[in-house]
Short mmCIF file of C-alpha atoms and ligand atoms in Angstrom, two decimals:
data_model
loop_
_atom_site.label_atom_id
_atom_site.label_comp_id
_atom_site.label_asym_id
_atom_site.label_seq_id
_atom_site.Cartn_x
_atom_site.Cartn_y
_atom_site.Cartn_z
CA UNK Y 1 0.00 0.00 0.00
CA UNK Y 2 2.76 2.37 0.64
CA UNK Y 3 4.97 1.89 -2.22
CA UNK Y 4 3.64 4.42 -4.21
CA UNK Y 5 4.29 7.40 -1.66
CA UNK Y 6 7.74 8.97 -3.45
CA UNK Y 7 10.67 7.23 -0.46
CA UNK Y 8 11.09 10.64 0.59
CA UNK Y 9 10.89 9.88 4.44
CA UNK Y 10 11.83 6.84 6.35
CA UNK Y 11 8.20 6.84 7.89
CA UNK Y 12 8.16 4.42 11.16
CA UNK Y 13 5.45 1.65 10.16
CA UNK Y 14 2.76 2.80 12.27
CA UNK Y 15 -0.14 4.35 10.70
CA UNK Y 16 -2.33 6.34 12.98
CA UNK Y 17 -5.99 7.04 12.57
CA UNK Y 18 -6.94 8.64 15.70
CA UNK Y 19 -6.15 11.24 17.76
CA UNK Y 20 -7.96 12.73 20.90
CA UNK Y 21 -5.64 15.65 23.16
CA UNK Y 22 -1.86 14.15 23.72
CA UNK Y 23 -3.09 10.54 22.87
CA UNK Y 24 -3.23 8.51 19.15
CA UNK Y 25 -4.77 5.46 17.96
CA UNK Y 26 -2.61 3.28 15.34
CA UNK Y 27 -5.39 0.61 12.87
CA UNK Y 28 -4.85 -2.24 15.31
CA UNK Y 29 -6.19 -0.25 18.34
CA UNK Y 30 -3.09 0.62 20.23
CA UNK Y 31 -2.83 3.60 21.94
CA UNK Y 32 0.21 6.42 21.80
CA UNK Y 33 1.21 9.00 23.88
CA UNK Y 34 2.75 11.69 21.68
CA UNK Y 35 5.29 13.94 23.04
CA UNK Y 36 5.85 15.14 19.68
CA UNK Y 37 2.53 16.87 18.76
CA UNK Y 38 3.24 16.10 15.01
CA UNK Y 39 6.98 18.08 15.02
CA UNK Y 40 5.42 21.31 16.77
CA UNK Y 41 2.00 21.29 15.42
CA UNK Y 42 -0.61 20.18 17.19
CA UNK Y 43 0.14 21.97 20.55
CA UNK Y 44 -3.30 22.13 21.32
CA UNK Y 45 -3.61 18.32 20.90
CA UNK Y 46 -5.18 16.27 18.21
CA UNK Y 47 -9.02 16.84 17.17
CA UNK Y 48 -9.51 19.44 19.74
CA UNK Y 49 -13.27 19.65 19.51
CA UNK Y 50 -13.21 23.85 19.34
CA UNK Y 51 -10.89 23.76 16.81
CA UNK Y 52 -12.90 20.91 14.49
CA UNK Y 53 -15.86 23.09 15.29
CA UNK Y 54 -14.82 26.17 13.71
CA UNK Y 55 -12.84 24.29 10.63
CA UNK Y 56 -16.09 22.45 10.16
CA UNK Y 57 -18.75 25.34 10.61
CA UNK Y 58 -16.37 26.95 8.23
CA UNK Y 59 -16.13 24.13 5.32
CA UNK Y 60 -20.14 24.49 6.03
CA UNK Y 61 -20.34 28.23 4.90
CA UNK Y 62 -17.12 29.02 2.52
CA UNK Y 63 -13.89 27.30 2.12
CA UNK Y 64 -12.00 28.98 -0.41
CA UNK Y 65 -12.59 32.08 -2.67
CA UNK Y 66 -9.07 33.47 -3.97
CA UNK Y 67 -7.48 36.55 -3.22
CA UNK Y 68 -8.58 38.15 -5.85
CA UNK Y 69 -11.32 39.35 -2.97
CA UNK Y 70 -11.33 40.42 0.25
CA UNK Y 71 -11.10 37.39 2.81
CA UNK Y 72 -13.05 38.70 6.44
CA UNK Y 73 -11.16 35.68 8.33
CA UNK Y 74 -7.75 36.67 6.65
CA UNK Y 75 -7.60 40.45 8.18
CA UNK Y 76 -9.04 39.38 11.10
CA UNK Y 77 -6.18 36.54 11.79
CA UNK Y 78 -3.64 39.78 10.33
CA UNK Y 79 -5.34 42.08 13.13
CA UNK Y 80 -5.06 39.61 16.01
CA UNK Y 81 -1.54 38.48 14.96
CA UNK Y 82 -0.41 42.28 14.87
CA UNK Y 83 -1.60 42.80 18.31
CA UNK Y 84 -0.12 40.22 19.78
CA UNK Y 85 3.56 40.92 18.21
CA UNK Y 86 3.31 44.45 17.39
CA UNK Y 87 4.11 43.70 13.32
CA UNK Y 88 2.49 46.14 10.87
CA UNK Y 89 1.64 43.46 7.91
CA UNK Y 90 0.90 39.81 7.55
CA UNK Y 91 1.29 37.72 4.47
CA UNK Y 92 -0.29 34.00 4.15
CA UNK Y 93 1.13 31.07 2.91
CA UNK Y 94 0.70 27.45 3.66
CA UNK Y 95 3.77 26.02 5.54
CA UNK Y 96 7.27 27.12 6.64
CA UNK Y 97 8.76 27.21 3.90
CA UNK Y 98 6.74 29.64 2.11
CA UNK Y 99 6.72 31.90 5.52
CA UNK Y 100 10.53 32.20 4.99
CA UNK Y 101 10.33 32.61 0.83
CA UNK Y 102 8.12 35.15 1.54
CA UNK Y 103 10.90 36.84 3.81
CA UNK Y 104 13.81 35.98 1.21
CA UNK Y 105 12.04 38.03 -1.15
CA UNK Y 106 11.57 40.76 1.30
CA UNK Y 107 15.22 41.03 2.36
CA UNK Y 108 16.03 40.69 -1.47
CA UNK Y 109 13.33 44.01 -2.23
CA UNK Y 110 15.00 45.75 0.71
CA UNK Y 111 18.40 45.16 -0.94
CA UNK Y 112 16.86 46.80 -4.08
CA UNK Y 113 15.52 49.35 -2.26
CA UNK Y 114 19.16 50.46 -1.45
CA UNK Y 115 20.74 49.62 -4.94
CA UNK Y 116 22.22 47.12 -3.20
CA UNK Y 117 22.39 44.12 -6.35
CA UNK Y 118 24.36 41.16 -5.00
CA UNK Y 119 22.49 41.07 -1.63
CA UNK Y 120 23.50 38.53 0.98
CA UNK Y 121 21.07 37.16 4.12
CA UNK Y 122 23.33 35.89 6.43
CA UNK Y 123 21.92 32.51 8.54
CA UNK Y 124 23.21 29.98 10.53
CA UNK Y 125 25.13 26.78 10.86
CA UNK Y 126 22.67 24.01 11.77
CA UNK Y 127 19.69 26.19 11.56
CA UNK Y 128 16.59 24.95 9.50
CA UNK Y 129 14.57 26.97 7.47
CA UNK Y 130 12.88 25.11 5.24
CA UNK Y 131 13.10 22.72 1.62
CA UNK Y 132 12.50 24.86 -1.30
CA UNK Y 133 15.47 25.82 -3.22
CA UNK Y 134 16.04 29.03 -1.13
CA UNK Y 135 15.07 27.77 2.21
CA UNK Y 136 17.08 24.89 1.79
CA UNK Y 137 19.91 27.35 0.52
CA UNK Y 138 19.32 29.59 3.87
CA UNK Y 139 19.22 26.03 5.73
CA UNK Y 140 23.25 25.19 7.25
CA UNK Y 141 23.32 22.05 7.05
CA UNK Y 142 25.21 20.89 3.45
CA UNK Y 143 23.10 17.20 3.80
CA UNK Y 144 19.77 19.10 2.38
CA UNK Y 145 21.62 20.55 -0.55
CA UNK Y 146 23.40 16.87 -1.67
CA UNK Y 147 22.33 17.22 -5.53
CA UNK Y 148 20.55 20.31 -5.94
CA UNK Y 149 22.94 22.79 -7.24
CA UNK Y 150 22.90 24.81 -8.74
CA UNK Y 151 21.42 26.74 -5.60
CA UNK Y 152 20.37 30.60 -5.39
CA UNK Y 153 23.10 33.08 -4.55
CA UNK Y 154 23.09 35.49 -1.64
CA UNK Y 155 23.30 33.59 1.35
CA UNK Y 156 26.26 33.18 3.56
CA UNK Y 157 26.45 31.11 6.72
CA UNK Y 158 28.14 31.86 10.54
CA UNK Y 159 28.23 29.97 13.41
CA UNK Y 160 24.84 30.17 15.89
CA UNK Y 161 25.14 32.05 18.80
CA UNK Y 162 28.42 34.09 17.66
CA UNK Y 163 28.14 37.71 17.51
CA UNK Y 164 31.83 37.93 17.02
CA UNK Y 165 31.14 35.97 13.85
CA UNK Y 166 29.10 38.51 12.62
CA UNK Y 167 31.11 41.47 13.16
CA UNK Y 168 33.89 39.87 11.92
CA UNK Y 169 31.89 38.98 8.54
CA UNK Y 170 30.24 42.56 8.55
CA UNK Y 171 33.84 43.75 8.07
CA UNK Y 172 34.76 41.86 4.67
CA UNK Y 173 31.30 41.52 3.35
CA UNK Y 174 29.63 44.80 2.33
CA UNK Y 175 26.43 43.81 0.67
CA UNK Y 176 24.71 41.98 3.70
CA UNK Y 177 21.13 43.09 4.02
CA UNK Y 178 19.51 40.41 6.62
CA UNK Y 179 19.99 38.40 9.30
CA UNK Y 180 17.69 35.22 9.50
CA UNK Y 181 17.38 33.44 12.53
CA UNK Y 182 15.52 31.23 14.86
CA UNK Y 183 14.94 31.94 18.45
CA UNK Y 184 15.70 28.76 19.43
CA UNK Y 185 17.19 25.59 16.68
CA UNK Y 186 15.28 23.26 16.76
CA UNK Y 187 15.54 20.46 13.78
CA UNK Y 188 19.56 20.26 14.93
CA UNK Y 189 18.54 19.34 18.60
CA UNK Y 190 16.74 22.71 20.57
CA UNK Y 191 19.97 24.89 20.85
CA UNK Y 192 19.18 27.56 22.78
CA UNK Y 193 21.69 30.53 22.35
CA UNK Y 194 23.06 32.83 25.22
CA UNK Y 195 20.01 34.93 26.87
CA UNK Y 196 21.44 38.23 25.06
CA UNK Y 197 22.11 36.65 21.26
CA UNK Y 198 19.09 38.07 19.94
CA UNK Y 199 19.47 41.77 21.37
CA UNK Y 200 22.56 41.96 20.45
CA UNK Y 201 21.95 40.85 16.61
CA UNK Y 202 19.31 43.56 16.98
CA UNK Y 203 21.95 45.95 17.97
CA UNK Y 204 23.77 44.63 15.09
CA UNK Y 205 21.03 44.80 12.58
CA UNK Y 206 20.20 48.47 13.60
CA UNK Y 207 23.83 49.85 13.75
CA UNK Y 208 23.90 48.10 9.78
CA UNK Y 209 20.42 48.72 8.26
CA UNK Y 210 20.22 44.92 7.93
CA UNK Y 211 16.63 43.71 8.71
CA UNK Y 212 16.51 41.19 11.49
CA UNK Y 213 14.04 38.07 10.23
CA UNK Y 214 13.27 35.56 12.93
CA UNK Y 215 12.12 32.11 12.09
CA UNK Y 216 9.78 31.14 14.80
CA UNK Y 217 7.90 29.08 12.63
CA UNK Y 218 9.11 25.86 15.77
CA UNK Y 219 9.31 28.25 18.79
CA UNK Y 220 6.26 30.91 18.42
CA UNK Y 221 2.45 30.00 18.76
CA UNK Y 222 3.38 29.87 22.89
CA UNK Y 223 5.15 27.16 22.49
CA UNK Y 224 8.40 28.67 24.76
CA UNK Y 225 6.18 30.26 27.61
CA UNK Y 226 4.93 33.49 25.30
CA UNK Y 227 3.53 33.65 21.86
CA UNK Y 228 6.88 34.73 20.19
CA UNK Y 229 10.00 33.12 22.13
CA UNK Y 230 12.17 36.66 20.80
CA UNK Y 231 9.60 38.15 23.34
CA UNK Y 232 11.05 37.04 26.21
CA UNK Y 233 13.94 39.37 24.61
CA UNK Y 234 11.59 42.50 24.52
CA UNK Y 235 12.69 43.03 21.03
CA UNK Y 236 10.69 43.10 17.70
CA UNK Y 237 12.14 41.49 14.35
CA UNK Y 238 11.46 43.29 11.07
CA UNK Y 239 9.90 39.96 9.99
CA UNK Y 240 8.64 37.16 11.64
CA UNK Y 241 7.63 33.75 10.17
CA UNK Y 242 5.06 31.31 11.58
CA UNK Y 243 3.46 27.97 10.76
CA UNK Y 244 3.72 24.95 12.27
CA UNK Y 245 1.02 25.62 15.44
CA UNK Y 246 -0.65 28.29 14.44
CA UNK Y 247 -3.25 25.93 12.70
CA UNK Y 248 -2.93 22.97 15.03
CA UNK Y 249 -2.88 21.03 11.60
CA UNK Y 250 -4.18 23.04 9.20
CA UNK Y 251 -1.45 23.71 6.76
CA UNK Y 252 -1.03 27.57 7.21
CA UNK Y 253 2.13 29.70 7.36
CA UNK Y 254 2.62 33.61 7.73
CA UNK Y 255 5.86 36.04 7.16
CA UNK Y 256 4.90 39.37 9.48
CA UNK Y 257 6.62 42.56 8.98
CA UNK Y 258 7.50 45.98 10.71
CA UNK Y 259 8.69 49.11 10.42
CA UNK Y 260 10.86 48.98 7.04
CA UNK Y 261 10.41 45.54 6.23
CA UNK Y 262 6.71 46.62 5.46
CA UNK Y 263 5.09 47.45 2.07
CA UNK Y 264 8.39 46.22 0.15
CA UNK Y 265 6.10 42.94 -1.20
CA UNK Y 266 3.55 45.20 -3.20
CA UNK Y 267 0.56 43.58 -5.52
CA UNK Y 268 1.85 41.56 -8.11
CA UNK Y 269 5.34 40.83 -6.80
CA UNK Y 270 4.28 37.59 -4.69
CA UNK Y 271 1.13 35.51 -4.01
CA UNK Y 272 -0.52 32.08 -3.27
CA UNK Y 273 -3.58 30.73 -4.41
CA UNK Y 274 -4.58 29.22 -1.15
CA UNK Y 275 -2.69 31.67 1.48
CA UNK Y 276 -4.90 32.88 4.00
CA UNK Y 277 -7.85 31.09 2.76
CA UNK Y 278 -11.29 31.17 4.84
CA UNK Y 279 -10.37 27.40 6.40
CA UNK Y 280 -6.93 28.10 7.58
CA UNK Y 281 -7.68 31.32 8.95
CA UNK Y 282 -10.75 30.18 10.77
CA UNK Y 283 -8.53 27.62 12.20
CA UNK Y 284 -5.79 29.83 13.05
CA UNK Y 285 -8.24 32.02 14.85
CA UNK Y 286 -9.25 29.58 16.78
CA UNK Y 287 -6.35 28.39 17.98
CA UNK Y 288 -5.40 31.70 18.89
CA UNK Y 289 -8.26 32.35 20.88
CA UNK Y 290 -7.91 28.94 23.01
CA UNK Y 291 -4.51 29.95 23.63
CA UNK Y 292 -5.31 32.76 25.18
CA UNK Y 293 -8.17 31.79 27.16
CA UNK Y 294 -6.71 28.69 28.16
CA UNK Y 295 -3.21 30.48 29.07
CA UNK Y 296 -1.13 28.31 26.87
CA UNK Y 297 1.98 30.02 27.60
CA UNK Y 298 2.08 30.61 30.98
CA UNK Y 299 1.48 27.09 30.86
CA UNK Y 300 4.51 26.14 28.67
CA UNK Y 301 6.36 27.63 30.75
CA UNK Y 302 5.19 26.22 33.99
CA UNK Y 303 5.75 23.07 32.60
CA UNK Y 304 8.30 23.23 31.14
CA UNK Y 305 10.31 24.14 33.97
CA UNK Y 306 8.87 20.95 35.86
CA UNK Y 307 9.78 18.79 33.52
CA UNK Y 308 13.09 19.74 33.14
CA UNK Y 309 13.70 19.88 36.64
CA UNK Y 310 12.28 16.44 36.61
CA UNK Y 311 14.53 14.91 33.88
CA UNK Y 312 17.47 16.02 35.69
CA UNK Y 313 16.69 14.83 38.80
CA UNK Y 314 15.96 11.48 36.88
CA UNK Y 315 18.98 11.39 35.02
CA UNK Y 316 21.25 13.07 37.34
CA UNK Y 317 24.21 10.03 37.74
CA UNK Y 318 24.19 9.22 33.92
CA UNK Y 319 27.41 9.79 32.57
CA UNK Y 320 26.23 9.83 28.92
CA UNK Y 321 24.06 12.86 29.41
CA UNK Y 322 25.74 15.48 28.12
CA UNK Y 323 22.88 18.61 28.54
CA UNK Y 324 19.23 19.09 28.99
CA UNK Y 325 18.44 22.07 27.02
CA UNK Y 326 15.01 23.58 27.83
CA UNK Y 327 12.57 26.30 27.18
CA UNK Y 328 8.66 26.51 27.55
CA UNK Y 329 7.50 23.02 26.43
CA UNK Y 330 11.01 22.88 23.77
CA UNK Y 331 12.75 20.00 25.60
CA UNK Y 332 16.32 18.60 24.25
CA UNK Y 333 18.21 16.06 26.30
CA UNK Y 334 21.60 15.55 24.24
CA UNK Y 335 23.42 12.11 24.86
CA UNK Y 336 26.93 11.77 24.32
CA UNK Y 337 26.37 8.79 21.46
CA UNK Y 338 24.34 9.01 18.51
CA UNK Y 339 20.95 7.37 19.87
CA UNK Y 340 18.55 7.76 16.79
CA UNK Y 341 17.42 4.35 17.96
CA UNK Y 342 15.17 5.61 20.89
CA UNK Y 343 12.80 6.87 18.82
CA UNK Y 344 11.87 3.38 18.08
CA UNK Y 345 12.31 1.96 21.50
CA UNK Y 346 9.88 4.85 22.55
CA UNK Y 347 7.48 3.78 19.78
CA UNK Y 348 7.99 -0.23 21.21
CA UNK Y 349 6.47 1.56 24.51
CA UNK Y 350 3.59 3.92 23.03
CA UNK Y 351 5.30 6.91 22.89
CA UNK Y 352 6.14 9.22 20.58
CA UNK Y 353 9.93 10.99 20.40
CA UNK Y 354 12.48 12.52 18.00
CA UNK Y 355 15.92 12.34 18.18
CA UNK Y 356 17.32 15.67 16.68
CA UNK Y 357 20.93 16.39 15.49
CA UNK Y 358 21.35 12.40 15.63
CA UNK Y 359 22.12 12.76 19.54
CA UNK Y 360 19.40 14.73 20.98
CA UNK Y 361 16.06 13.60 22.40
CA UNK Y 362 13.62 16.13 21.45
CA UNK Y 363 10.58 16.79 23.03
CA UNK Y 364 7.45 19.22 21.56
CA UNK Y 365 4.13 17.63 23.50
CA UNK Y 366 0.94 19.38 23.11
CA UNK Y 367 0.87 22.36 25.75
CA UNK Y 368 -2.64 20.90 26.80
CA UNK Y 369 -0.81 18.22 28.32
CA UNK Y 370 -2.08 16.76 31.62
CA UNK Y 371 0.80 16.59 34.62
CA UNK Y 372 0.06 12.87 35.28
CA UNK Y 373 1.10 12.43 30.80
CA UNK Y 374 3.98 14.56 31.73
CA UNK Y 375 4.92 12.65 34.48
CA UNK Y 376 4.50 9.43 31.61
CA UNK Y 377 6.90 11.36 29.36
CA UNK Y 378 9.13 11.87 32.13
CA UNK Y 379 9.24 7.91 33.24
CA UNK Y 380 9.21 6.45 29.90
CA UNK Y 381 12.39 8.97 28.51
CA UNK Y 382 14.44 8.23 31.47
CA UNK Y 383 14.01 4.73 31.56
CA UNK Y 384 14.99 4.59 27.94
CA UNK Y 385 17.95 7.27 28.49
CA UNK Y 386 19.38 5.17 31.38
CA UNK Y 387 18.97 2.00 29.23
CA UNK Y 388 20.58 3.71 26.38
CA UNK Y 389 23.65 4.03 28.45
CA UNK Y 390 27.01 2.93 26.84
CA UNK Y 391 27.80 1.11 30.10
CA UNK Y 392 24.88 -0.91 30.71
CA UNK Y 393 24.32 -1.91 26.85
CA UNK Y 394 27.91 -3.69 27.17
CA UNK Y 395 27.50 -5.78 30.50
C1 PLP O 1 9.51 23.20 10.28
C2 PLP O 1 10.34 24.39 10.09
C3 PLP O 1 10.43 25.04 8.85
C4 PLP O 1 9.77 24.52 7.59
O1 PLP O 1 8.40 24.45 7.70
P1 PLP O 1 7.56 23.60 6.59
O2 PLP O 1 6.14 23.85 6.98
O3 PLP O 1 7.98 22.17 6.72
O4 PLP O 1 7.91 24.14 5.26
C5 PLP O 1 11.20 26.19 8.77
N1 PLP O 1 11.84 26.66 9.85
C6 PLP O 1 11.77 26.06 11.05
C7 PLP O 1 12.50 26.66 12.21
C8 PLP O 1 11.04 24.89 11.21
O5 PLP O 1 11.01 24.29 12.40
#
């Protein structure tokens, strides 16, 4: 049956057809506790009935009308998702990816802006930003570009978490015009820079006239204890990207701008046919709303903190852990061996993992969690972290 899907992921051969808050059902009954939430997405848990309400009441009246017309949903979700980051403009897409093509092309207008032709947008080693040509370009890690040159120009990469880097490349290279950057990196195993990084590339960015673009498309939607993690920085980007949460599964993705990022993306220059459609922004209104009401954050961050204090309290005489990296309900627990096998063993047990970076265990559960299923995340990922040790395994 699956042999027609193109091999482009090494899917674990479990196929899921139920979901119900932090908990999925696989076709032979078996139940799953995912600590996961579909890589960032669902963090307000599967088939959350408010959520399925609205997407359904909303297939019921209009799903789609192009936008060629004014979409009421669409400036709505723009209006709310101004307020709560203080950006001027949203665009809509319908992933990451296009989030962070969308802000490619606005650092690229900016650079033309300033007669600046051979612009470059600086990003990071082992950051993530997406798999279209550019994003993947943007992306530092070389495995994602194997065999797909020839790649765009304009994008130069510096260690994460460096400012020194920065200034040093600001001094040879005169045409850079952005910085892009997540929060927090979180495909190459939740590395969470110094508490200052991000205020000081906004120092950077404003001493330069380079536009600061954060990638929050893993960290925002509350998921680090506030609805943008660069908030708990008390500075504002010139663009932001989201996706991921913000529909809790509907595909939907938004690049935000302020200040003089804004109006450089004027009509004609980019679109997409489905962006900020009817569905997706009913969705994404919803969710919005819950996690407010339901103080999402303030929960992430509660918990968080918990369950890190918990997991190192669990796994406080193994020798083979080398950090637990934590922030809001981002959990990393890097080993000092490559332990891509967990994810596996945590499947053999019900519950759902990732290993990032090849030696990280990453955790992204729902932030609807319950304490007692974050006390099962906590059990189960010890257990397997102890057993994983290079000592035990050769007794
Ligand atoms: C997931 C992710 C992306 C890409 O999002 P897609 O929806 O898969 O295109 C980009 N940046 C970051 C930080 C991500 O976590």
């Amino acid at each position: 049956m699956h042999n027609h899907i193109m091999p482009t992921y090494a899917s674990l051969p479990v196929r899921f057809i139920k979901g119900e808050g932090a908990w999925l059902w696989d076709d032979k009954g078996d139940k799953y506790l995912d600590a996961l939430s579909g890589i960032a997405v669902c963090g307000l848990g599967h088939a959350h009935p408010e959520v399925a309400a609205a997407i359904s009441e909303q297939a019921n009246t209009l799903m789609h009308t192009s936008n060629l017309y004014f979409i009421d949903k669409q400036e709505k979700l723009a209006n709310k998702l101004c307020e709560l980051t203080g950006m001027n403009d949203v665009f809509f897409g319908n992933s990451g990816a296009e989030a962070n093509e969308a802000a490619i092309k606005i650092a690229r207008r900016f650079a033309h802006s300033k007669n600046i032709s051979n612009p470059v947008i600086v990003t990071m080693n082992n950051s993530f930003h997406g798999r279209t040509l550019a994003t993947l370009t943007a992306t530092g890690n070389p495995k994602v570009k194997e065999g797909f040159a020839p790649l765009p120009s304009g994008f130069c990469h510096i260690p994460y978490n460096d400012i020194q880097a920065l200034e040093g490349l600001a001094e040879q290279q005169t045409d850079i015009v952005a910085v892009l950057v997540e929060p927090i990196q979180g495909e190459s195993g939740i590395n969470i820079p110094a508490t200052d990084y991000l205020n000081k590339l906004r120092e950077l960015c404003n001493k330069n006239d380079w536009l600061l673009m954060l990638d929050e498309i893993q960290t925002g939607i509350g998921r680090t204890g506030t609805f943008l993690a660069s908030q708990q920085n008390n500075i504002k980007a010139d663009v932001v990207t989201l996706a991921k949460a913000l529909g809790n599964g509907v595909p939907i993705g938004a690049c935000l701008t302020h200040g003089k990022a804004t109006g450089l993306l004027t009509a004609g220059t980019h679109g997409s046919t489905f962006g900020g459609n009817p569905l997706a922004c009913a969705a994404a209104l919803t969710v919005i709303d819950i996690l407010e009401r339901d103080q999402l954050s303030n929960r992430a961050t509660q918990l968080g903190e918990k369950m890190r204090v918990a997991f190192e309290q669990a796994l406080k005489n193994c020798g083979h852990v080398v950090e637990i990296r934590q922030k809001g309900l981002m959990i990393g627990i890097e080993l000092s061996t490559l332990c891509v096998e967990l994810v596996s063993k945590a499947l053999e047990q019900n519950l759902l993992i990732n290993v990032a970076g090849g030696n990280t265990v990453r955790l992204l559960p729902p932030l609807t969690i319950s304490d007692d299923e974050a006390d099962k995340i906590i059990t189960t990922v010890s257990d397997l972290i102890i057993a994983h040790s290079p000592i035990i395994s050769v007794q």
